[in-house]
CSV table of C-alpha atoms in Angstrom, one decimal:
chain,number,residue,atom,x,y,z
A,1,MET,CA,33.2,-3.2,14.8
A,2,THR,CA,33.1,-1.7,18.5
A,3,ARG,CA,30.2,-1.0,19.9
A,4,ASP,CA,30.3,2.9,19.5
A,5,SER,CA,27.2,4.1,17.8
A,6,SER,CA,28.6,6.1,15.1
A,7,ALA,CA,30.1,2.0,13.7
A,8,THR,CA,27.4,1.7,10.4
A,9,PRO,CA,25.9,-1.5,9.9
A,10,LEU,CA,25.6,-4.1,7.4
A,11,ILE,CA,23.2,-2.5,4.4
A,12,VAL,CA,21.2,-5.0,2.2
A,13,GLY,CA,19.0,-4.4,-0.4
A,14,GLY,CA,20.6,-1.2,-3.1
A,15,ALA,CA,17.6,-0.1,-4.7
A,16,ALA,CA,16.0,0.4,-1.5
A,17,SER,CA,16.4,3.6,-1.0
A,18,SER,CA,14.4,4.8,-3.6
A,19,PRO,CA,12.2,8.2,-2.2
A,20,ARG,CA,8.4,7.6,-0.8
A,21,ALA,CA,6.2,10.3,0.0
A,22,PRO,CA,7.0,11.0,3.4
A,23,LEU,CA,4.6,9.1,6.0
A,24,PRO,CA,1.5,11.3,7.4
A,25,THR,CA,2.4,10.4,11.3
A,26,LEU,CA,4.6,7.8,12.2
A,27,PRO,CA,2.5,3.6,13.5
A,28,PRO,CA,3.1,3.4,17.9
A,29,LEU,CA,6.4,2.3,18.8
A,30,ALA,CA,6.2,-0.7,21.3
A,31,LEU,CA,10.0,-3.1,22.5
A,32,TYR,CA,10.7,-6.2,21.6
A,33,ILE,CA,13.4,-7.7,24.1
A,34,HIS,CA,14.9,-10.8,23.2
A,35,ILE,CA,16.3,-13.2,26.3
A,36,PRO,CA,17.2,-16.3,25.0
A,37,TRP,CA,18.2,-18.9,27.6
A,38,CYS,CA,16.5,-21.6,28.4
A,39,VAL,CA,15.7,-24.5,30.4
A,40,ARG,CA,16.8,-27.0,27.6
A,41,LYS,CA,15.6,-27.4,23.9
A,42,CYS,CA,13.2,-28.6,23.0
A,43,PRO,CA,13.6,-30.5,19.8
A,44,TYR,CA,10.8,-28.1,17.8
A,45,CYS,CA,12.0,-24.3,18.2
A,46,ASP,CA,13.7,-22.9,16.0
A,47,PHE,CA,13.4,-19.7,17.7
A,48,ASN,CA,17.3,-17.9,18.6
A,49,SER,CA,17.2,-19.9,21.7
A,50,HIS,CA,20.6,-21.6,23.6
A,51,THR,CA,21.1,-24.1,26.6
A,52,ALA,CA,21.2,-22.4,30.1
A,53,SER,CA,24.3,-22.5,32.3
A,54,PRO,CA,23.8,-22.4,35.9
A,55,VAL,CA,24.4,-18.6,36.3
A,56,LEU,CA,23.4,-16.2,33.9
A,57,PRO,CA,25.0,-12.9,32.8
A,58,GLU,CA,22.0,-10.6,34.2
A,59,GLN,CA,23.6,-7.4,34.5
A,60,GLU,CA,25.9,-7.5,31.8
A,61,TYR,CA,22.7,-8.9,29.5
A,62,VAL,CA,21.2,-6.1,31.2
A,63,ASP,CA,24.1,-3.6,30.5
A,64,ALA,CA,24.0,-5.0,26.7
A,65,LEU,CA,20.4,-4.8,26.2
A,66,LEU,CA,21.0,-1.0,27.0
A,67,ALA,CA,23.4,0.4,25.1
A,68,ASP,CA,22.0,-1.1,22.0
A,69,LEU,CA,19.2,0.7,22.7
A,70,ASP,CA,21.0,3.7,22.6
A,71,GLN,CA,22.3,2.6,19.9
A,72,ASP,CA,17.5,2.3,18.1
A,73,LEU,CA,17.1,5.4,20.3
A,74,HIS,CA,17.0,7.7,16.6
A,75,ALA,CA,14.3,6.5,15.5
A,76,VAL,CA,12.4,7.2,18.4
A,77,TYR,CA,11.1,10.5,16.1
A,78,GLY,CA,9.8,11.5,20.5
A,79,ARG,CA,6.9,8.1,20.5
A,80,GLU,CA,6.4,7.1,23.5
A,81,LEU,CA,5.7,2.9,23.8
A,82,SER,CA,2.9,1.7,23.7
A,83,SER,CA,3.7,-2.4,24.7
A,84,ILE,CA,6.8,-3.8,25.5
A,85,PHE,CA,8.0,-7.8,25.2
A,86,PHE,CA,9.8,-10.0,27.2
A,87,GLY,CA,10.2,-13.0,24.6
A,88,GLY,CA,13.0,-15.6,24.6
A,89,GLY,CA,13.8,-18.6,25.3
A,90,THR,CA,12.6,-18.0,28.9
A,91,PRO,CA,12.9,-14.7,30.4
A,92,SER,CA,11.8,-16.1,33.5
A,93,LEU,CA,15.3,-17.6,34.2
A,94,PHE,CA,16.0,-14.3,34.9
A,95,SER,CA,16.3,-12.3,38.0
A,96,ALA,CA,12.6,-9.4,39.1
A,97,GLU,CA,15.2,-7.5,40.0
A,98,ALA,CA,17.7,-7.8,36.2
A,99,LEU,CA,14.8,-7.2,34.6
A,100,GLY,CA,13.3,-3.7,37.4
A,101,ARG,CA,17.3,-2.5,36.5
A,102,LEU,CA,16.6,-3.2,32.7
A,103,LEU,CA,12.4,-1.5,32.5
A,104,GLU,CA,14.3,0.7,34.7
A,105,GLY,CA,15.9,2.4,32.1
A,106,VAL,CA,14.4,1.4,29.1
A,107,LYS,CA,12.4,4.2,30.9
A,108,GLN,CA,14.8,6.7,31.7
A,109,ARG,CA,15.0,7.0,27.9
A,110,ILE,CA,11.4,7.1,26.2
A,111,PRO,CA,8.4,7.3,27.9
A,112,PHE,CA,6.4,4.7,28.3
A,113,ALA,CA,2.2,4.9,27.9
A,114,ASP,CA,-0.3,5.4,30.3
A,115,ASP,CA,-1.4,2.1,30.2
A,116,ILE,CA,1.5,0.7,28.4
A,117,GLU,CA,0.8,-3.4,28.2
A,118,ILE,CA,4.3,-5.7,29.8
A,119,THR,CA,4.1,-9.1,28.8
A,120,LEU,CA,6.7,-11.4,30.1
A,121,GLU,CA,7.2,-15.1,28.9
A,122,ALA,CA,7.3,-18.2,31.3
A,123,ASN,CA,7.5,-21.8,31.2
A,124,PRO,CA,5.4,-23.3,34.0
A,125,GLY,CA,8.7,-25.2,35.1
A,126,THR,CA,10.3,-21.1,35.6
A,127,PHE,CA,7.1,-20.1,37.7
A,128,GLU,CA,8.3,-19.5,41.3
A,129,GLN,CA,5.1,-17.9,43.2
A,130,GLU,CA,7.4,-15.2,45.2
A,131,LYS,CA,9.4,-14.1,41.3
A,132,PHE,CA,6.3,-13.9,39.9
A,133,VAL,CA,4.7,-11.4,42.8
A,134,ALA,CA,8.1,-9.0,42.0
A,135,TYR,CA,7.8,-8.8,38.2
A,136,ARG,CA,3.7,-8.0,39.3
A,137,LYS,CA,5.7,-4.9,41.7
A,138,LEU,CA,8.0,-3.9,38.3
A,139,GLY,CA,4.5,-3.1,36.1
A,140,ILE,CA,4.8,-6.1,34.0
A,141,ASN,CA,1.2,-6.4,33.6
A,142,ARG,CA,0.9,-9.1,32.0
A,143,LEU,CA,2.0,-13.0,31.0
A,144,SER,CA,2.2,-15.8,28.3
A,145,ILE,CA,3.0,-19.1,29.9
A,146,GLY,CA,4.1,-21.4,28.0
A,147,ILE,CA,1.6,-25.3,28.2
A,148,GLN,CA,1.9,-26.2,24.8
A,149,SER,CA,0.0,-29.8,26.2
A,150,PHE,CA,-2.0,-30.9,29.6
A,151,GLN,CA,-0.5,-34.6,28.8
A,152,GLN,CA,1.8,-36.3,30.1
A,153,GLU,CA,3.0,-38.1,26.7
A,154,LYS,CA,2.4,-34.8,24.8
A,155,LEU,CA,4.6,-33.7,27.2
A,156,LYS,CA,7.6,-35.6,27.3
A,157,ALA,CA,7.3,-35.8,23.3
A,158,LEU,CA,7.8,-32.0,23.0
A,159,GLY,CA,10.7,-32.3,25.0
A,160,ARG,CA,8.6,-29.4,27.4
A,161,ILE,CA,10.7,-29.7,31.2
A,162,HIS,CA,6.8,-29.1,32.9
A,163,ASN,CA,3.6,-32.0,33.9
A,164,GLY,CA,0.7,-31.1,33.6
A,165,ASP,CA,-0.2,-30.5,37.1
A,166,GLU,CA,2.5,-27.9,37.4
A,167,ALA,CA,1.0,-26.4,34.2
A,168,VAL,CA,-2.2,-26.0,35.4
A,169,ARG,CA,-0.8,-24.5,38.7
A,170,ALA,CA,0.6,-22.6,36.8
A,171,ALA,CA,-2.6,-20.6,35.5
A,172,GLY,CA,-3.2,-20.7,39.3
A,173,MET,CA,0.0,-18.8,40.2
A,174,ALA,CA,0.2,-16.2,37.7
A,175,ARG,CA,-3.3,-15.1,38.9
A,176,GLN,CA,-2.6,-14.8,42.7
A,177,ALA,CA,0.7,-12.6,41.6
A,178,GLY,CA,-1.7,-10.3,40.2
A,179,PHE,CA,-1.2,-11.1,37.3
A,180,ASP,CA,-6.1,-10.7,35.9
A,181,ASN,CA,-4.5,-11.0,31.7
A,182,PHE,CA,-2.7,-13.8,30.6
A,183,ASN,CA,-2.1,-15.6,28.1
A,184,LEU,CA,-1.7,-19.7,27.4
A,185,ASP,CA,0.2,-21.5,24.8
A,186,LEU,CA,-0.9,-24.9,23.6
A,187,MET,CA,0.0,-25.7,20.0
A,188,HIS,CA,-2.2,-28.6,18.5
A,189,GLY,CA,-1.4,-31.7,15.9
A,190,LEU,CA,1.5,-33.5,18.1
A,191,PRO,CA,2.7,-36.2,17.9
A,192,ASP,CA,-0.1,-39.2,17.6
A,193,GLN,CA,-3.0,-36.8,18.6
A,194,SER,CA,-6.2,-37.3,18.2
A,195,LEU,CA,-8.9,-35.2,18.0
A,196,ASP,CA,-10.5,-35.8,21.4
A,197,ASP,CA,-6.3,-35.8,22.8
A,198,ALA,CA,-6.3,-31.8,21.6
A,199,LEU,CA,-9.6,-31.2,22.9
A,200,SER,CA,-9.3,-31.9,26.5
A,201,ASP,CA,-6.2,-29.9,26.0
A,202,LEU,CA,-8.3,-26.8,24.3
A,203,ARG,CA,-10.9,-27.6,27.0
A,204,GLN,CA,-8.7,-27.4,30.0
A,205,ALA,CA,-7.3,-24.2,29.8
A,206,ILE,CA,-10.0,-22.8,29.2
A,207,GLU,CA,-11.5,-23.9,32.5
A,208,LEU,CA,-8.5,-22.2,33.7
A,209,LYS,CA,-9.8,-18.8,32.2
A,210,PRO,CA,-7.3,-17.3,30.9
A,211,THR,CA,-8.0,-13.8,28.9
A,212,HIS,CA,-6.2,-14.9,26.2
A,213,ILE,CA,-4.7,-18.4,24.3
A,214,SER,CA,-2.7,-19.0,21.4
A,215,TRP,CA,-3.7,-22.0,19.9
A,216,TYR,CA,-1.7,-23.5,16.4
A,217,GLN,CA,-0.3,-25.8,15.0
A,218,LEU,CA,2.7,-28.1,15.2
A,219,THR,CA,4.7,-27.3,12.3
A,220,LEU,CA,8.3,-29.2,11.9
A,221,GLU,CA,10.8,-26.0,10.7
A,222,PRO,CA,14.6,-26.4,9.4
A,223,ASN,CA,17.7,-26.9,12.0
A,224,THR,CA,15.0,-28.0,14.5
A,225,VAL,CA,15.5,-31.4,15.8
A,226,PHE,CA,11.6,-32.4,14.4
A,227,TRP,CA,12.7,-31.2,11.2
A,228,ASN,CA,15.7,-34.0,10.9
A,229,GLN,CA,13.5,-36.3,13.6
A,230,PRO,CA,10.3,-35.9,12.5
A,231,PRO,CA,7.7,-37.0,14.4
A,232,VAL,CA,4.7,-39.3,13.2
A,233,LEU,CA,2.1,-36.5,12.8
A,234,PRO,CA,-1.9,-36.7,12.9
A,235,GLU,CA,-2.4,-36.9,9.1
A,236,ASP,CA,-4.2,-34.1,7.6
A,237,ASP,CA,-8.0,-34.9,8.5
A,238,THR,CA,-6.9,-35.2,11.8
A,239,LEU,CA,-6.4,-31.9,11.3
A,240,TRP,CA,-8.5,-30.5,9.7
A,241,ASP,CA,-11.5,-32.4,12.3
A,242,ILE,CA,-9.5,-30.2,15.2
A,243,GLN,CA,-8.0,-27.0,13.6
A,244,GLU,CA,-12.6,-26.4,13.3
A,245,ALA,CA,-14.3,-28.4,16.3
A,246,GLY,CA,-11.0,-26.0,18.9
A,247,GLN,CA,-12.7,-22.7,17.1
A,248,ALA,CA,-16.0,-23.4,17.6
A,249,LEU,CA,-15.1,-24.8,21.2
A,250,LEU,CA,-12.6,-21.3,22.0
A,251,ALA,CA,-15.8,-19.4,20.6
A,252,GLU,CA,-18.5,-20.9,22.7
A,253,HIS,CA,-16.0,-19.7,25.7
A,254,GLY,CA,-15.6,-16.0,24.8
A,255,TYR,CA,-12.9,-16.2,23.3
A,256,ALA,CA,-12.8,-14.6,19.6
A,257,GLN,CA,-10.2,-15.3,17.1
A,258,TYR,CA,-8.7,-12.5,16.4
A,259,GLU,CA,-5.5,-13.4,15.2
A,260,VAL,CA,-4.5,-16.9,12.5
A,261,SER,CA,-3.5,-18.0,16.1
A,262,ALA,CA,-4.2,-15.6,18.9
A,263,TYR,CA,-8.9,-16.6,20.3
A,264,ALA,CA,-9.4,-13.5,23.4
A,265,GLN,CA,-12.1,-13.2,25.3
A,266,PRO,CA,-13.8,-9.8,25.0
A,267,GLY,CA,-11.2,-6.3,24.9
A,268,ARG,CA,-8.6,-8.8,26.0
A,269,PRO,CA,-6.1,-9.5,22.4
A,270,ALA,CA,-3.0,-8.6,22.7
A,271,ARG,CA,-2.0,-5.0,21.8
A,272,HIS,CA,1.9,-6.3,21.5
A,273,ASN,CA,0.8,-8.6,18.8
A,274,LEU,CA,-2.1,-6.0,16.6
A,275,ASN,CA,0.1,-3.7,16.6
A,276,TYR,CA,2.7,-6.0,14.5
A,277,TRP,CA,-0.2,-6.5,12.4
A,278,SER,CA,-1.4,-2.8,11.9
A,279,PHE,CA,2.3,-2.3,10.4
A,280,GLY,CA,3.6,-0.4,13.4
A,281,ASP,CA,7.6,0.1,14.8
A,282,PHE,CA,8.7,-1.6,16.9
A,283,ILE,CA,12.8,-1.7,18.9
A,284,GLY,CA,14.2,-5.0,19.0
A,285,ILE,CA,17.2,-5.4,21.4
A,286,GLY,CA,18.9,-8.7,22.3
A,287,ALA,CA,20.3,-11.4,21.1
A,288,GLY,CA,19.1,-12.6,17.0
A,289,ALA,CA,16.3,-9.3,17.8
A,290,HIS,CA,14.4,-8.5,14.7
A,291,GLY,CA,12.6,-4.8,14.6
A,292,LYS,CA,10.8,-2.6,12.6
A,293,LEU,CA,11.0,1.3,12.3
A,294,SER,CA,9.4,4.4,9.7
A,295,HIS,CA,10.8,7.6,9.0
A,296,PRO,CA,9.3,10.6,8.9
A,297,ASP,CA,10.7,10.8,5.2
A,298,GLY,CA,9.1,7.9,4.6
A,299,ARG,CA,12.0,5.0,4.8
A,300,ILE,CA,11.2,2.2,6.7
A,301,VAL,CA,13.4,-0.3,8.1
A,302,ARG,CA,13.5,-3.7,9.1
A,303,THR,CA,17.5,-4.4,11.9
A,304,TRP,CA,18.8,-7.6,13.2
A,305,LYS,CA,20.8,-8.0,15.6
A,306,THR,CA,24.2,-10.0,16.2
A,307,ARG,CA,22.4,-13.6,16.8
A,308,LEU,CA,24.4,-16.3,19.1
A,309,PRO,CA,24.6,-14.6,22.7
A,310,LYS,CA,28.4,-15.1,23.1
A,311,ASP,CA,28.6,-12.2,20.3
A,312,TYR,CA,26.0,-10.0,22.4
A,313,LEU,CA,27.6,-9.6,24.7
A,314,ASN,CA,31.5,-9.2,23.5
A,315,PRO,CA,32.2,-5.3,23.4
A,316,ALA,CA,34.2,-5.9,19.7
A,317,LYS,CA,31.8,-6.7,17.9
A,318,SER,CA,28.7,-4.7,16.8
A,319,PHE,CA,24.9,-5.1,18.4
A,320,GLN,CA,23.6,-5.0,14.8
A,321,ALA,CA,23.9,-7.2,12.2
A,322,GLY,CA,21.7,-5.8,9.6
A,323,GLU,CA,19.3,-3.5,8.3
A,324,LYS,CA,17.5,-3.5,4.6
A,325,ALA,CA,15.7,-0.8,3.9
A,326,LEU,CA,11.5,-1.4,2.3
A,327,THR,CA,11.3,-0.7,-1.2
A,328,ASN,CA,8.1,0.6,-3.0
A,329,ASP,CA,7.4,-3.0,-4.7
A,330,GLU,CA,7.9,-5.1,-1.5
A,331,MET,CA,5.8,-2.6,0.1
A,332,PRO,CA,2.9,-4.4,-0.5
A,333,PHE,CA,3.6,-7.4,0.4
A,334,GLU,CA,5.2,-6.9,3.9
A,335,PHE,CA,1.9,-4.7,4.2
A,336,LEU,CA,-0.4,-7.2,3.5
A,337,MET,CA,1.8,-9.9,5.7
A,338,ASN,CA,0.7,-9.0,8.6
A,339,ALA,CA,-2.5,-6.8,8.4
A,340,LEU,CA,-4.1,-9.9,6.9
A,341,ARG,CA,-3.3,-12.5,9.5
A,342,LEU,CA,-5.9,-9.7,11.1
A,343,THR,CA,-9.7,-11.4,11.0
A,344,ALA,CA,-10.9,-9.1,10.6
A,345,GLY,CA,-7.9,-7.8,8.2
A,346,VAL,CA,-7.5,-3.4,8.0
A,347,GLU,CA,-8.9,-0.3,7.1
A,348,SER,CA,-7.9,1.0,4.2
A,349,ARG,CA,-6.4,4.1,5.3
A,350,LEU,CA,-4.1,2.0,7.3
A,351,TYR,CA,-1.8,1.9,3.6
A,352,PRO,CA,-0.9,5.4,3.1
A,353,GLU,CA,-0.4,6.2,6.8
A,354,ARG,CA,2.0,3.4,7.5
A,355,THR,CA,3.8,2.5,4.2
A,356,GLY,CA,3.4,6.6,2.2
A,357,LEU,CA,2.4,5.1,-1.1
A,358,PRO,CA,-1.3,5.1,-2.9
A,359,LEU,CA,-4.2,3.0,-2.4
A,360,GLU,CA,-4.7,2.6,-5.4
A,361,SER,CA,-0.7,1.5,-6.3
A,362,LEU,CA,-3.1,-1.9,-5.3
A,363,ASP,CA,-5.6,-2.0,-7.4
A,364,GLU,CA,-4.4,-4.4,-9.7
A,365,HIS,CA,-4.3,-7.3,-7.7
A,366,ARG,CA,-6.9,-6.2,-5.7
A,367,ARG,CA,-9.4,-6.8,-8.2
A,368,GLU,CA,-7.3,-10.0,-9.0
A,369,ALA,CA,-7.7,-11.2,-5.0
A,370,GLU,CA,-11.3,-10.3,-5.1
A,371,GLN,CA,-11.8,-12.6,-8.3
A,372,SER,CA,-10.8,-15.0,-7.2
A,373,GLY,CA,-12.1,-15.2,-4.4
A,374,LEU,CA,-9.5,-14.7,-1.5
A,375,LEU,CA,-10.2,-10.9,-0.4
A,376,GLN,CA,-13.2,-8.9,0.4
A,377,VAL,CA,-15.2,-6.6,-1.4
A,378,GLU,CA,-14.8,-3.9,0.2
A,379,PRO,CA,-13.3,-0.6,-0.5
A,380,SER,CA,-13.1,0.6,3.3
A,381,ARG,CA,-10.8,-2.4,4.3
A,382,LEU,CA,-8.5,-5.1,3.9
A,383,ALA,CA,-9.8,-8.1,4.7
A,384,ALA,CA,-8.9,-11.7,3.9
A,385,THR,CA,-12.2,-13.7,2.9
A,386,GLU,CA,-12.8,-17.0,5.3
A,387,ARG,CA,-11.2,-19.4,1.5
A,388,GLY,CA,-8.3,-16.6,2.3
A,389,GLN,CA,-7.6,-17.0,5.4
A,390,LEU,CA,-7.3,-20.7,4.4
A,391,PHE,CA,-4.8,-19.7,2.1
A,392,LEU,CA,-3.1,-16.7,2.8
A,393,ASN,CA,0.1,-17.9,0.9
A,394,ASP,CA,-1.8,-18.2,-2.2
A,395,LEU,CA,-3.6,-14.5,-1.4
A,396,LEU,CA,-0.5,-13.1,-0.3
A,397,GLN,CA,1.3,-14.5,-3.7
A,398,LYS,CA,-0.9,-12.2,-5.5
A,399,PHE,CA,0.8,-9.1,-4.4
A,400,LEU,CA,4.2,-9.9,-4.8
A,401,SER,CA,5.7,-7.7,-7.9
């Protein structure tokens, strides 16, 4: 299959195109850009990342990203971009020149909102002051820095290439480069980690005064080194103590939990993430990127792109590996799988606005979830109870047809 726009993508699920009410208005639109290369693959990582060669094919990859975007422009429908997220891999391995050419190409194709949020993922080992000043000048206005831990023993166990001092310096360098909005990515439940170890990491992160902290438990995922060679992780009681004490510490310092693993200062939640969780639309470009696109006729389509960089860069292969239109039966689970991750949930009206289905279609499952104590009894909102947040999978199961 060639890359011309007339190429027909793989369609999965024949019943997916059942009629649905036209959407009253299309959701906000975001863009996810995947850059799949890392200095080294971490043993816990199940993302689509690949060890970088000494010279990255920056020019070829930017050309491919823009050509990939061209094939998704039909789903923009005149909307502007509310956010852009460079994920990976390690996007900060790319030069400012390459990212600048990419952003300019995107802007020529889709208008940017005046207050657009543009986030770049970076690792402390890839921080260069001059490069990050240049990134800021491009209009990138938010960084997400992959710290994971400040303790050398834990960093070594996680296969990270930076040390604790570099992690501390990275936050300072981000601020000096002009980033007044940045996230620190931190894990807990690490190999042989104690409660004191976990809280020490969290205190160090808070001391650096990021606007946002992503704090989440290490899990062993299939197709990773840790899955095949599992490390010794803390006992469940320790994990529970870490979670409770860590959430209290974050709240004490003004970081409000707004999502399962996301904590932000007032007014600083990640807009790109909020768009995901509120069932907004996003175009996904790059090797292995996923997208979710709504159409005025009511169709909502999930897309995924060719995974391997060598295939993505091969002109003889298609960018798009497949797509699936969501069925009416799948819609409650798909919507709530996102919305119920938010601690405050979403306004009930968002369900018909974003799915084209009547709110009443949830009634039977909703009552059952409320009676189980997993869903709040609040007609104007769809939100999990505290217990529902702890047992989110059990709550979501109630909305499976």
